[in-house]
mmCIF file of C-alpha atoms in Angstrom:
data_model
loop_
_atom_site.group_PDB
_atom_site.id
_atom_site.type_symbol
_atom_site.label_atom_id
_atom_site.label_comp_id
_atom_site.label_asym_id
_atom_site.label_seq_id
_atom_site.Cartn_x
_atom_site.Cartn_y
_atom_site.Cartn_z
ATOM 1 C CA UNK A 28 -42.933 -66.533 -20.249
ATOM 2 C CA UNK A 29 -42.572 -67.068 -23.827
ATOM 3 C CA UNK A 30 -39.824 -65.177 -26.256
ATOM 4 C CA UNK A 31 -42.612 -63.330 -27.851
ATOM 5 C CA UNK A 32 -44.013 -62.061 -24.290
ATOM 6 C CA UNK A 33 -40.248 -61.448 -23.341
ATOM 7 C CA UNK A 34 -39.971 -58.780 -26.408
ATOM 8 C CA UNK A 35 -42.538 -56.906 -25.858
ATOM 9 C CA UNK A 36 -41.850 -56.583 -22.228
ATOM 10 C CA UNK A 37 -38.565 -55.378 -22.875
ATOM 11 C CA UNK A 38 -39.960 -53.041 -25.592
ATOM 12 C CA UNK A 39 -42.596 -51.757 -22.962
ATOM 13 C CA UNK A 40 -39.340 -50.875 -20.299
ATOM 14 C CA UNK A 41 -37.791 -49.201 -23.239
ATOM 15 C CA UNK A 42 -40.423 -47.013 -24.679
ATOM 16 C CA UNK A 43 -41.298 -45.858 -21.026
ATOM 17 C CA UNK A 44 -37.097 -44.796 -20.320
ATOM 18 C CA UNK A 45 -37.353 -42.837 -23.402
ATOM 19 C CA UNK A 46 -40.767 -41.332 -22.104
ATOM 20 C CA UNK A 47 -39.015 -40.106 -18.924
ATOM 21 C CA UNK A 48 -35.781 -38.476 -20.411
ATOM 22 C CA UNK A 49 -38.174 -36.875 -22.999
ATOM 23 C CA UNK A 50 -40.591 -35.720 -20.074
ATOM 24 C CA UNK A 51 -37.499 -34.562 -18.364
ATOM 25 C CA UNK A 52 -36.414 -32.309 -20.998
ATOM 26 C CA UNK A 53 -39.451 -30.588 -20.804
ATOM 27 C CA UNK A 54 -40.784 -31.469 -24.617
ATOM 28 C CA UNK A 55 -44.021 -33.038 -23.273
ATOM 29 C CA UNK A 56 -45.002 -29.787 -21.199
ATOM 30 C CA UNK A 57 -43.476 -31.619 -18.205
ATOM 31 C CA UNK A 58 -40.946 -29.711 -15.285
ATOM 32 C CA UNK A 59 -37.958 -28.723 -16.868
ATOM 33 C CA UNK A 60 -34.546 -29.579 -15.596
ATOM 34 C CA UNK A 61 -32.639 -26.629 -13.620
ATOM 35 C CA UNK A 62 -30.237 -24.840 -16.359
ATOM 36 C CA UNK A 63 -26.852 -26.270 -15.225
ATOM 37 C CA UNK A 64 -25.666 -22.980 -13.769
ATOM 38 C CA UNK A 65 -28.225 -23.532 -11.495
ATOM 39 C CA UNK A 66 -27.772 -27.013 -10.481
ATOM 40 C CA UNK A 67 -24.020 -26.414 -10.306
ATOM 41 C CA UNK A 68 -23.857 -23.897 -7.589
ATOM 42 C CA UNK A 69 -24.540 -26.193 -4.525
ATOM 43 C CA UNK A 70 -21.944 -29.060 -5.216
ATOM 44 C CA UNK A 71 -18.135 -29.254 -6.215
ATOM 45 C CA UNK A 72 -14.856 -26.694 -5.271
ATOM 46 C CA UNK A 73 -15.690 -23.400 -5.789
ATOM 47 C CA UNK A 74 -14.011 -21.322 -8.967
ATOM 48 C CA UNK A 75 -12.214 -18.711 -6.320
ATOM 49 C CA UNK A 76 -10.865 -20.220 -3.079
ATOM 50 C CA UNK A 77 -9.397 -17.016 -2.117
ATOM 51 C CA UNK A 78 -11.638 -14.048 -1.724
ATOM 52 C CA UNK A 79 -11.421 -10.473 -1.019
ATOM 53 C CA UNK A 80 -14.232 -8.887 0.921
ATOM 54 C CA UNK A 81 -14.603 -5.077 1.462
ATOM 55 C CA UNK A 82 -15.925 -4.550 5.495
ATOM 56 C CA UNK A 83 -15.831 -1.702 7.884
ATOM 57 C CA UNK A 84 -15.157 -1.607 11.520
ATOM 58 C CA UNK A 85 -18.270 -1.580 12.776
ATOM 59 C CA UNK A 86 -20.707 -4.254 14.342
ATOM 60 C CA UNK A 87 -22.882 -4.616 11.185
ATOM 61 C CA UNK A 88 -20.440 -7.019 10.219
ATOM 62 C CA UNK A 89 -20.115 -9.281 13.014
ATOM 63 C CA UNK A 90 -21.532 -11.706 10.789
ATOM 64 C CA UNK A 91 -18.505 -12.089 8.867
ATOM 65 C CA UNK A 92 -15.697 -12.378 11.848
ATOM 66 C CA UNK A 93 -18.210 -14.888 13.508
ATOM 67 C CA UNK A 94 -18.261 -16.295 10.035
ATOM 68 C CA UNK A 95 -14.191 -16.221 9.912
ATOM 69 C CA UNK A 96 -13.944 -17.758 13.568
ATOM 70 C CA UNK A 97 -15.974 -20.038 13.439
ATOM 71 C CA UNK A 98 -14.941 -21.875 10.161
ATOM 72 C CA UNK A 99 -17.841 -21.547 8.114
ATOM 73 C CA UNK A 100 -16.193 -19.948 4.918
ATOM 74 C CA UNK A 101 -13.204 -22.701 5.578
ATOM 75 C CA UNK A 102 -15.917 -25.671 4.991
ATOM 76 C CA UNK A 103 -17.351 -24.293 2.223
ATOM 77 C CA UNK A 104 -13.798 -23.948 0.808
ATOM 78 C CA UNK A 105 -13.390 -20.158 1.148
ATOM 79 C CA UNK A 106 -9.794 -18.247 2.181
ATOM 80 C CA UNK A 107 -11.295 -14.383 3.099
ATOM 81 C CA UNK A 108 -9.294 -11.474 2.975
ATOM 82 C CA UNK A 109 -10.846 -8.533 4.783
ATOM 83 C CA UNK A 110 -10.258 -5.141 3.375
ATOM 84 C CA UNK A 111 -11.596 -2.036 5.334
ATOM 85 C CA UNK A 112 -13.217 0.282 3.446
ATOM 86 C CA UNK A 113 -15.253 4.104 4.594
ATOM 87 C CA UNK A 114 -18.260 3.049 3.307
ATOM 88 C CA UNK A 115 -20.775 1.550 0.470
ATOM 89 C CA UNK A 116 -19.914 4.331 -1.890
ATOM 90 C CA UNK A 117 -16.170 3.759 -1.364
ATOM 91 C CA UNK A 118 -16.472 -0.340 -2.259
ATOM 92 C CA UNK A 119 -17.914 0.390 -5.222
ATOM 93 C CA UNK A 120 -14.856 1.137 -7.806
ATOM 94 C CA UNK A 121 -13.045 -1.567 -5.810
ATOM 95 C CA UNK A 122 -15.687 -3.944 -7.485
ATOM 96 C CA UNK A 123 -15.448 -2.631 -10.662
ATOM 97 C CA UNK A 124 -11.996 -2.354 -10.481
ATOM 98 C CA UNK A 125 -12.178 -6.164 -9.423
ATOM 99 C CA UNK A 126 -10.242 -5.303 -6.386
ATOM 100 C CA UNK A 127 -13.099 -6.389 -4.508
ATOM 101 C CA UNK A 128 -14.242 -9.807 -4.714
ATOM 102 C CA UNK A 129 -17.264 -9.070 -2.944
ATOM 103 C CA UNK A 130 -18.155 -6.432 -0.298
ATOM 104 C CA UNK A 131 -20.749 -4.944 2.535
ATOM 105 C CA UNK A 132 -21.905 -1.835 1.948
ATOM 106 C CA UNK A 133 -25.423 0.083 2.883
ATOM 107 C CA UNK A 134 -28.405 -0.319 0.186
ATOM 108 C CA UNK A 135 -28.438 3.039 -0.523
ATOM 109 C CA UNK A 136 -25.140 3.387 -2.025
ATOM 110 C CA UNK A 137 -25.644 -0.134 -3.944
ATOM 111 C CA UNK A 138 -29.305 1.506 -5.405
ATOM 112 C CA UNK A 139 -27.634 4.379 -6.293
ATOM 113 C CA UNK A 140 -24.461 2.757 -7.711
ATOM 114 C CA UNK A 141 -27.113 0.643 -9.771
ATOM 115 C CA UNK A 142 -29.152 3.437 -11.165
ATOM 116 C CA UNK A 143 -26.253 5.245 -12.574
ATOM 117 C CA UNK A 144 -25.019 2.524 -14.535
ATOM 118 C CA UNK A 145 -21.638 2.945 -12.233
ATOM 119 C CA UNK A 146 -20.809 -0.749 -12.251
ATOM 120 C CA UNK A 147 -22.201 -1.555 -16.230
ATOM 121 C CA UNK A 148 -18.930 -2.841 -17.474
ATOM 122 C CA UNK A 149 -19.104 -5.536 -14.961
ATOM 123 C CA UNK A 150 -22.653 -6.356 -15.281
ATOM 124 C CA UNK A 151 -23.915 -4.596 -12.513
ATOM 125 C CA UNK A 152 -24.203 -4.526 -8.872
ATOM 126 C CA UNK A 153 -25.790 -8.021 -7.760
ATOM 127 C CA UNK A 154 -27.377 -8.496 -4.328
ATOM 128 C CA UNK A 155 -26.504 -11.469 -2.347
ATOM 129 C CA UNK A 156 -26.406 -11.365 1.037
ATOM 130 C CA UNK A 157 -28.484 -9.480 3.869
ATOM 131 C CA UNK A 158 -26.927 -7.779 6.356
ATOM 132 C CA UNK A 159 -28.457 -5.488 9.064
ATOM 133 C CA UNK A 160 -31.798 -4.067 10.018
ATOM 134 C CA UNK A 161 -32.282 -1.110 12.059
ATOM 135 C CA UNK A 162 -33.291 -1.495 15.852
ATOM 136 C CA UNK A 163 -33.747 1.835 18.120
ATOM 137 C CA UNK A 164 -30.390 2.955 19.819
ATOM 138 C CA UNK A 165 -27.546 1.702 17.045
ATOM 139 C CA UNK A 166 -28.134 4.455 14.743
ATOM 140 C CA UNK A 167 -27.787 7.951 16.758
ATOM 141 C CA UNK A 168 -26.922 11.442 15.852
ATOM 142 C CA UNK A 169 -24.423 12.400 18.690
ATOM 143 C CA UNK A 170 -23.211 16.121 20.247
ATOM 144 C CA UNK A 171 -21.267 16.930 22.728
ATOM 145 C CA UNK A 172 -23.122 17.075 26.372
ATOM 146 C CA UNK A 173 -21.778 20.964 26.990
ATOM 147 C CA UNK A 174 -23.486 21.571 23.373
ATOM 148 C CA UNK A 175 -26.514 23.759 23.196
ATOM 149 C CA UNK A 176 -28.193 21.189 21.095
ATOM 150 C CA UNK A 177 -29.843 19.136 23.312
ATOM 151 C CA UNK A 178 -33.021 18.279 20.650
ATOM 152 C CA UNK A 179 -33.855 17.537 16.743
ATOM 153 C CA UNK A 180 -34.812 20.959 16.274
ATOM 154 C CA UNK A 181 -31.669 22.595 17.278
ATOM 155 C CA UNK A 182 -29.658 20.696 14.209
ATOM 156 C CA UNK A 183 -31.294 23.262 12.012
ATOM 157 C CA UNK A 184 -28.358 25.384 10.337
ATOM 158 C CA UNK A 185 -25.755 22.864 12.290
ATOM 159 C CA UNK A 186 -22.658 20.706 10.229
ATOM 160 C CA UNK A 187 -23.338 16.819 10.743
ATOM 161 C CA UNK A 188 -20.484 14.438 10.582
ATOM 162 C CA UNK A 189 -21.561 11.493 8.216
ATOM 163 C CA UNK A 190 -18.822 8.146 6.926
ATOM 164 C CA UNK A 191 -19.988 9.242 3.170
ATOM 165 C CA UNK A 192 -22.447 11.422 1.182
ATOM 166 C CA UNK A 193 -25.537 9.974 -0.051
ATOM 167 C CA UNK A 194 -26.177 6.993 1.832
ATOM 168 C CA UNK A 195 -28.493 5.228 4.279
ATOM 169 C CA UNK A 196 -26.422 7.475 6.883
ATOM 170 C CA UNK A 197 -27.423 10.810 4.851
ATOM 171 C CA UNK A 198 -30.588 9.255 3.794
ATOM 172 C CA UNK A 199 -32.193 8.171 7.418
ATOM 173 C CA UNK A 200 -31.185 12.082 8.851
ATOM 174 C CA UNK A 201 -33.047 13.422 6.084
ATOM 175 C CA UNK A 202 -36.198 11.146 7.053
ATOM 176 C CA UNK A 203 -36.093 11.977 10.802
ATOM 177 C CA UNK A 204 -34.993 15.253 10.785
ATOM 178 C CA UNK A 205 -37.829 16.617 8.509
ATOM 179 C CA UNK A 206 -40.307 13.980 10.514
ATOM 180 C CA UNK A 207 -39.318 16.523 13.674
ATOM 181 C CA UNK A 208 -39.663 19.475 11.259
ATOM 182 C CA UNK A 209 -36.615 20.376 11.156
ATOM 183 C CA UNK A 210 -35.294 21.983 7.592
ATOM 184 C CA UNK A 211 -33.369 19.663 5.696
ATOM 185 C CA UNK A 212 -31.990 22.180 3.499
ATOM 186 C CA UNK A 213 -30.478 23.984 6.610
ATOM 187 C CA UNK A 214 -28.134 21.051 7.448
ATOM 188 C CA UNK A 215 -24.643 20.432 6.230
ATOM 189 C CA UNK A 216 -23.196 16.930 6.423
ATOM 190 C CA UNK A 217 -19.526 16.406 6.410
ATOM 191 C CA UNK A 218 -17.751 13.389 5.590
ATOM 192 C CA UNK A 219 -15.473 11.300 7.733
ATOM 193 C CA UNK A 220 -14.746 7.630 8.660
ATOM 194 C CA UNK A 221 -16.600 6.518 11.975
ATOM 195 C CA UNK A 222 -13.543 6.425 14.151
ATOM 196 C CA UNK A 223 -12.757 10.302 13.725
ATOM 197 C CA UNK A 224 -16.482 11.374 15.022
ATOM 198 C CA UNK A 225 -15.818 11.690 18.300
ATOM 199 C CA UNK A 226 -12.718 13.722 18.115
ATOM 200 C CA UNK A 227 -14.015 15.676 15.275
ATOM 201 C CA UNK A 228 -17.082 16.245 17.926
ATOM 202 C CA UNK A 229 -14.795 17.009 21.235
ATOM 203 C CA UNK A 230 -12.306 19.788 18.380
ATOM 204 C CA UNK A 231 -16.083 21.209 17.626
ATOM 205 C CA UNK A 232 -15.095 20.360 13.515
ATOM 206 C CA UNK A 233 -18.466 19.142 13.678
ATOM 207 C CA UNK A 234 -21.969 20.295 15.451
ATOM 208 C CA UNK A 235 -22.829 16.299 15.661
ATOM 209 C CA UNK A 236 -21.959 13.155 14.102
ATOM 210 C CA UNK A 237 -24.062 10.069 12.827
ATOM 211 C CA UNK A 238 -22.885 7.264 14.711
ATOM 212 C CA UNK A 239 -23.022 3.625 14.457
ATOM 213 C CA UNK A 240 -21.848 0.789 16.947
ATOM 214 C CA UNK A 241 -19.564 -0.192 18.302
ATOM 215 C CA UNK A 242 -19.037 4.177 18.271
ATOM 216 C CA UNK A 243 -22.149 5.411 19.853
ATOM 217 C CA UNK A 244 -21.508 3.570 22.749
ATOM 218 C CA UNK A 245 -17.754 4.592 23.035
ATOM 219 C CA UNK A 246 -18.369 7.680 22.502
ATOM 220 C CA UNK A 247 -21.114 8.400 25.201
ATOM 221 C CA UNK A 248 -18.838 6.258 27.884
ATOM 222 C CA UNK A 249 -15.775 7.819 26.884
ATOM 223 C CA UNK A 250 -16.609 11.771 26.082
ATOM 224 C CA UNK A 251 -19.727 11.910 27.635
ATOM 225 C CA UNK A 252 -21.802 12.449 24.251
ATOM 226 C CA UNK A 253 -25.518 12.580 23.963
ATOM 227 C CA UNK A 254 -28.032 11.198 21.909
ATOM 228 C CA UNK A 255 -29.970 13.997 19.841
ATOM 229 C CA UNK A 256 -32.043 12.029 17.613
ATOM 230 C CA UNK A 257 -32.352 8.370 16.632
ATOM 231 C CA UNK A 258 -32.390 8.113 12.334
ATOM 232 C CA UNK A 259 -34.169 4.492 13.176
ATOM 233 C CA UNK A 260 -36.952 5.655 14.345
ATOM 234 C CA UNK A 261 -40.715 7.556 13.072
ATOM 235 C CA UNK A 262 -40.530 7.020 8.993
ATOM 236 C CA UNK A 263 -37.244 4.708 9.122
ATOM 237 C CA UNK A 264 -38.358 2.507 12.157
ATOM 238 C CA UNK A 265 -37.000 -1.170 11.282
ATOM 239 C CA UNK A 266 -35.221 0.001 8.418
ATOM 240 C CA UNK A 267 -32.726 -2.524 6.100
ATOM 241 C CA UNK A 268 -29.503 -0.671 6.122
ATOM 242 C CA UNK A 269 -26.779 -2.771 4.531
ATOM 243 C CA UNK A 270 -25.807 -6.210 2.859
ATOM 244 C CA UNK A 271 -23.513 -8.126 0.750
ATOM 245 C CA UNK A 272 -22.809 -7.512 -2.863
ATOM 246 C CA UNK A 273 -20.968 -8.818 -5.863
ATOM 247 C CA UNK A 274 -20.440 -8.192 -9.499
ATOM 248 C CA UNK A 275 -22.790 -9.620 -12.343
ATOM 249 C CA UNK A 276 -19.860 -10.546 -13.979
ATOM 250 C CA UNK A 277 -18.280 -12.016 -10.833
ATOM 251 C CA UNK A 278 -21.414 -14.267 -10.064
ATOM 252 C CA UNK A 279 -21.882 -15.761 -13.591
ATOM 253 C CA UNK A 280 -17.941 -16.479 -13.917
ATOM 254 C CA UNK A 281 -18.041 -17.860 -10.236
ATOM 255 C CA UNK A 282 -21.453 -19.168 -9.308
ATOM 256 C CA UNK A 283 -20.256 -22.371 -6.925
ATOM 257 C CA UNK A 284 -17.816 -19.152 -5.132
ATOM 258 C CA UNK A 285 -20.886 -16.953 -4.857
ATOM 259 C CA UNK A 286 -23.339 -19.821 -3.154
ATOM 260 C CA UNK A 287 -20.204 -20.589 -1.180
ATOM 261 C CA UNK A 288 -20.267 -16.995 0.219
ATOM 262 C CA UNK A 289 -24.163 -17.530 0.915
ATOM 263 C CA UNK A 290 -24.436 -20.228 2.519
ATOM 264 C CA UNK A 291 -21.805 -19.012 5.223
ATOM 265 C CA UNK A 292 -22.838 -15.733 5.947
ATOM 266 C CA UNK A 293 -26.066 -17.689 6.599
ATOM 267 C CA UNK A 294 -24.724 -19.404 9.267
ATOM 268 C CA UNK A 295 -22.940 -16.509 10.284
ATOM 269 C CA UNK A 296 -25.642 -14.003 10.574
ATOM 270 C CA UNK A 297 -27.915 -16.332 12.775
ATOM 271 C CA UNK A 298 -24.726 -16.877 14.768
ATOM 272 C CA UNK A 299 -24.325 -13.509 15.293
ATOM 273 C CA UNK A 300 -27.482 -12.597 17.086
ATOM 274 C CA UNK A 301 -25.513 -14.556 20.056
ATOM 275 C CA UNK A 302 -24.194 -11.404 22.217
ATOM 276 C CA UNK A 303 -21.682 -13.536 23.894
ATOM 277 C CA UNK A 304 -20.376 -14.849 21.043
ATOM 278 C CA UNK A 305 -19.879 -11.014 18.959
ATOM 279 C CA UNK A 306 -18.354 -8.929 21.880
ATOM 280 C CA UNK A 307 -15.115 -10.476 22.604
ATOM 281 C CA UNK A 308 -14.691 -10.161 18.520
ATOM 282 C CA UNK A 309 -15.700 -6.137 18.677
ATOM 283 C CA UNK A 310 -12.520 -5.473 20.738
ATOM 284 C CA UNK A 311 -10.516 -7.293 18.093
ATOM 285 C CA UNK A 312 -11.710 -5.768 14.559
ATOM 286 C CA UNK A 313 -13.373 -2.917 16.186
ATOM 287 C CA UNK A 314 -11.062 -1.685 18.636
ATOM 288 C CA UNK A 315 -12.965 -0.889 21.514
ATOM 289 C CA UNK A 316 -12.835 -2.029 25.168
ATOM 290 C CA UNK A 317 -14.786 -4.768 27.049
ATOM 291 C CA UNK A 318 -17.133 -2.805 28.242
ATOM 292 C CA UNK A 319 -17.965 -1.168 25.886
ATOM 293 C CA UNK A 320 -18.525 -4.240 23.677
ATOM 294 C CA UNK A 321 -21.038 -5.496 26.462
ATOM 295 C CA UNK A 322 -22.866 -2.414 26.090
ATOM 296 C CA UNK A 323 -24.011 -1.357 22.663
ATOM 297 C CA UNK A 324 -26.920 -2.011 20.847
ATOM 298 C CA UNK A 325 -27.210 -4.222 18.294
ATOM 299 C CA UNK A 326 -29.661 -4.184 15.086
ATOM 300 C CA UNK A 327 -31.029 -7.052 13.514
ATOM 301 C CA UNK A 328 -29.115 -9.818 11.164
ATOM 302 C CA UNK A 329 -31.894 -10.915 8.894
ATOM 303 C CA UNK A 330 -30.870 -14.476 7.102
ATOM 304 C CA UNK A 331 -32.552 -14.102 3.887
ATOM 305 C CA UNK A 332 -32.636 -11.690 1.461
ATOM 306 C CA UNK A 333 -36.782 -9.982 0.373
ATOM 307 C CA UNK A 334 -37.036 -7.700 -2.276
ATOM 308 C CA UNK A 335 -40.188 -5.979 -0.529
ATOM 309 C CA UNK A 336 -38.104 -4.780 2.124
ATOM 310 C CA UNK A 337 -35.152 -3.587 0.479
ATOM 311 C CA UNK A 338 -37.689 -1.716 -2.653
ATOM 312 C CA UNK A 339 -38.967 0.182 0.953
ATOM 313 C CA UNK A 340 -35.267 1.904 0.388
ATOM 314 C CA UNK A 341 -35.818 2.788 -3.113
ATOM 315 C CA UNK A 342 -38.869 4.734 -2.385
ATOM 316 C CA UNK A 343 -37.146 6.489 0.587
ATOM 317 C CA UNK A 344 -34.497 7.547 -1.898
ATOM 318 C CA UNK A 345 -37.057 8.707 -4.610
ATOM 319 C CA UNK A 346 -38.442 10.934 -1.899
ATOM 320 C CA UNK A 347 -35.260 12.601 -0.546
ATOM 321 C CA UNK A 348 -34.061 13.019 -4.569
ATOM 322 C CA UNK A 349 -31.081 10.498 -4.190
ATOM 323 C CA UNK A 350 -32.347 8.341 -7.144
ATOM 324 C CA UNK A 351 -32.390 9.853 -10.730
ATOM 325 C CA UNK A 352 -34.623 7.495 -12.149
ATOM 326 C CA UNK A 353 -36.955 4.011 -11.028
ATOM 327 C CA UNK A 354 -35.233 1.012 -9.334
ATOM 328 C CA UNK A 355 -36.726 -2.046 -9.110
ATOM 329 C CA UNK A 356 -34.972 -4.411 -6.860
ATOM 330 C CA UNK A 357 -35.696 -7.433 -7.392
ATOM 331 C CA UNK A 358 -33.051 -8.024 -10.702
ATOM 332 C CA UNK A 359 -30.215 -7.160 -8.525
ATOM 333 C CA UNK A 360 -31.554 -10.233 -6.186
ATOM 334 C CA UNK A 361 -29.395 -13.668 -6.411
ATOM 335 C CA UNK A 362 -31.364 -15.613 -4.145
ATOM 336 C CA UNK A 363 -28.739 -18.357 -2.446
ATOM 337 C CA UNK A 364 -29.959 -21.868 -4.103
ATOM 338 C CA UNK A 365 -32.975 -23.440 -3.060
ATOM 339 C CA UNK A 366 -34.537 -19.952 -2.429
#
């Protein structure tokens, strides 16, 4: 090959490198690059080894101790510190008081949070994990057996324990109770953490109480309670009930923490559809016995989050006048990477 040849081969290689990296850049209308807080969230140590995570002692969050005991925050570099909370409402000042890392909570008190501006000084509520999904049986409002209500339609005028006002507990009564015309206006809820239903049921402080598992199950075993109505059923059949959220300000200051989180409650909810594998860790965090553990029911633990489903909440809410103005979902969404 002769020198002249030589140069303009070389040339040739050069022009078509600078071709590329321009291409790449996206100033000849080709594919632009992912901005680097994208690309940076599935690689390297996370910004927050240690994490605090608000949870309650209930099944929904089986995920998370199968999660914890099975080492799938330690691999993706992630200490958790549980924190119980009552509810949804409850974990949100602890995230806007940073006191909460991250927490579960039910989408109803999230939606709510979000639509009153309650968490704007840290950017807002942001969306990140799915957590449960209604199935019949795991969301029951209980009364005693010796009660006279025996039926939806004698809750009319009756006091109805609930873990805290206006959410998917409150929300899914509303929907079910008027679906077996009963009047919604005639029924007082009462607020209490899950654990006290049962006694507050037996000392008659309540008519009934709006259970969740592991509870229903203990409670029907245990005190001989009976199942009135199920508030997963008619207009809420199937319906999301609760996830994972963070801060806006949180996720942008801690991306690689908050994919982290992801991609092991990933793992962790498809691990816990395994019944073998959640009840021996029900009578740790939850309290209750064996057998009751082998006998309640459990909901769904859908592994991805969809704004469709969730925006099915928002229009519940609009209808039962616990949202003040339109939501749309799909902001509040951080899809884990790759999504």
């Amino acid at each position: 090959m002769s020198r002249r040849v030589r140069r303009i081969a070389v040339r040739g290689i050069a022009l078509a490198t600078l071709l590329a990296t321009v291409a790449s850049c996206g100033l000849l209308g080709g594919e632009e690059k992912a901005p680097a807080s994208d690309a940076n969230t599935s690689s390297g140590p996370v910004e927050k080894s240690k994490i605090t995570l608000g949870v309650l002692p209930i099944l929904d969050v089986a995920s998370v101790h199968v999660a914890i005991k099975q080492g799938f925050f330690e691999k993706e570099g992630l200490q958790v510190d549980l924190k119980v909370i009552q509810g949804g409402a409850a974990a949100i000042p602890g995230l806007v008081s940073k006191e909460l890392d991250f927490t579960f909570g039910n989408w109803v008190s999230f939606f709510a949070a979000q639509s009153k501006d309650a968490a704007k000084a840290v950017d807002g509520i942001k969306l990140i994990s799915d957590g449960y999904q209604a199935k019949p049986d795991m969301f029951l409002i209980l009364a005693n057996g010796d009660s006279a209500i025996k039926a939806p339609a004698d809750l009319a005028g009756k006091t109805i324990a609930i873990n805290t006002f206006k959410n998917i507990a409150e929300l899914t009564a509303k929907a079910t109770l008027e679906a077996a015309n009963v009047d919604v206006n005639s029924v007082k809820f009462k607020e209490m953490p899950f654990p006290d239903m049962q006694a507050a049921l037996q000392n008659k402080t309540v008519d009934a109480a709006f259970m969740v598992e592991p509870f229903i199950t203990r409670a029907q075993r245990a005190a001989g309670q009976i199942k009135v109505l199920d508030a997963a059923s008619g207009p809420t059949d199937n319906i999301p009930i609760a996830g994972y959220a963070t801060t806006g300000a949180f996720a942008k200051e801690n991306p690689k923490t908050v994919a982290a989180f992801q991609r092991a409650m990933a793992k962790g909810q498809a691990a816990a559809t395994d019944r073998p594998t959640v009840e021996p860790l029900l009578v740790e965090y939850a309290k209750v016995d064996k057998e009751t553990a082998g006998l309640v029911h459990f909901g769904a633990f859908p592994t991805t989050l969809d704004a469709t489903r969730l925006q099915r909440v928002v229009q519940l809410m609009q209808r039962y006048q616990m949202l003040d103005k339109e939501l749309d979902v799909k902001p509040m969404l951080i899809q884990p990477s790759g999504s």
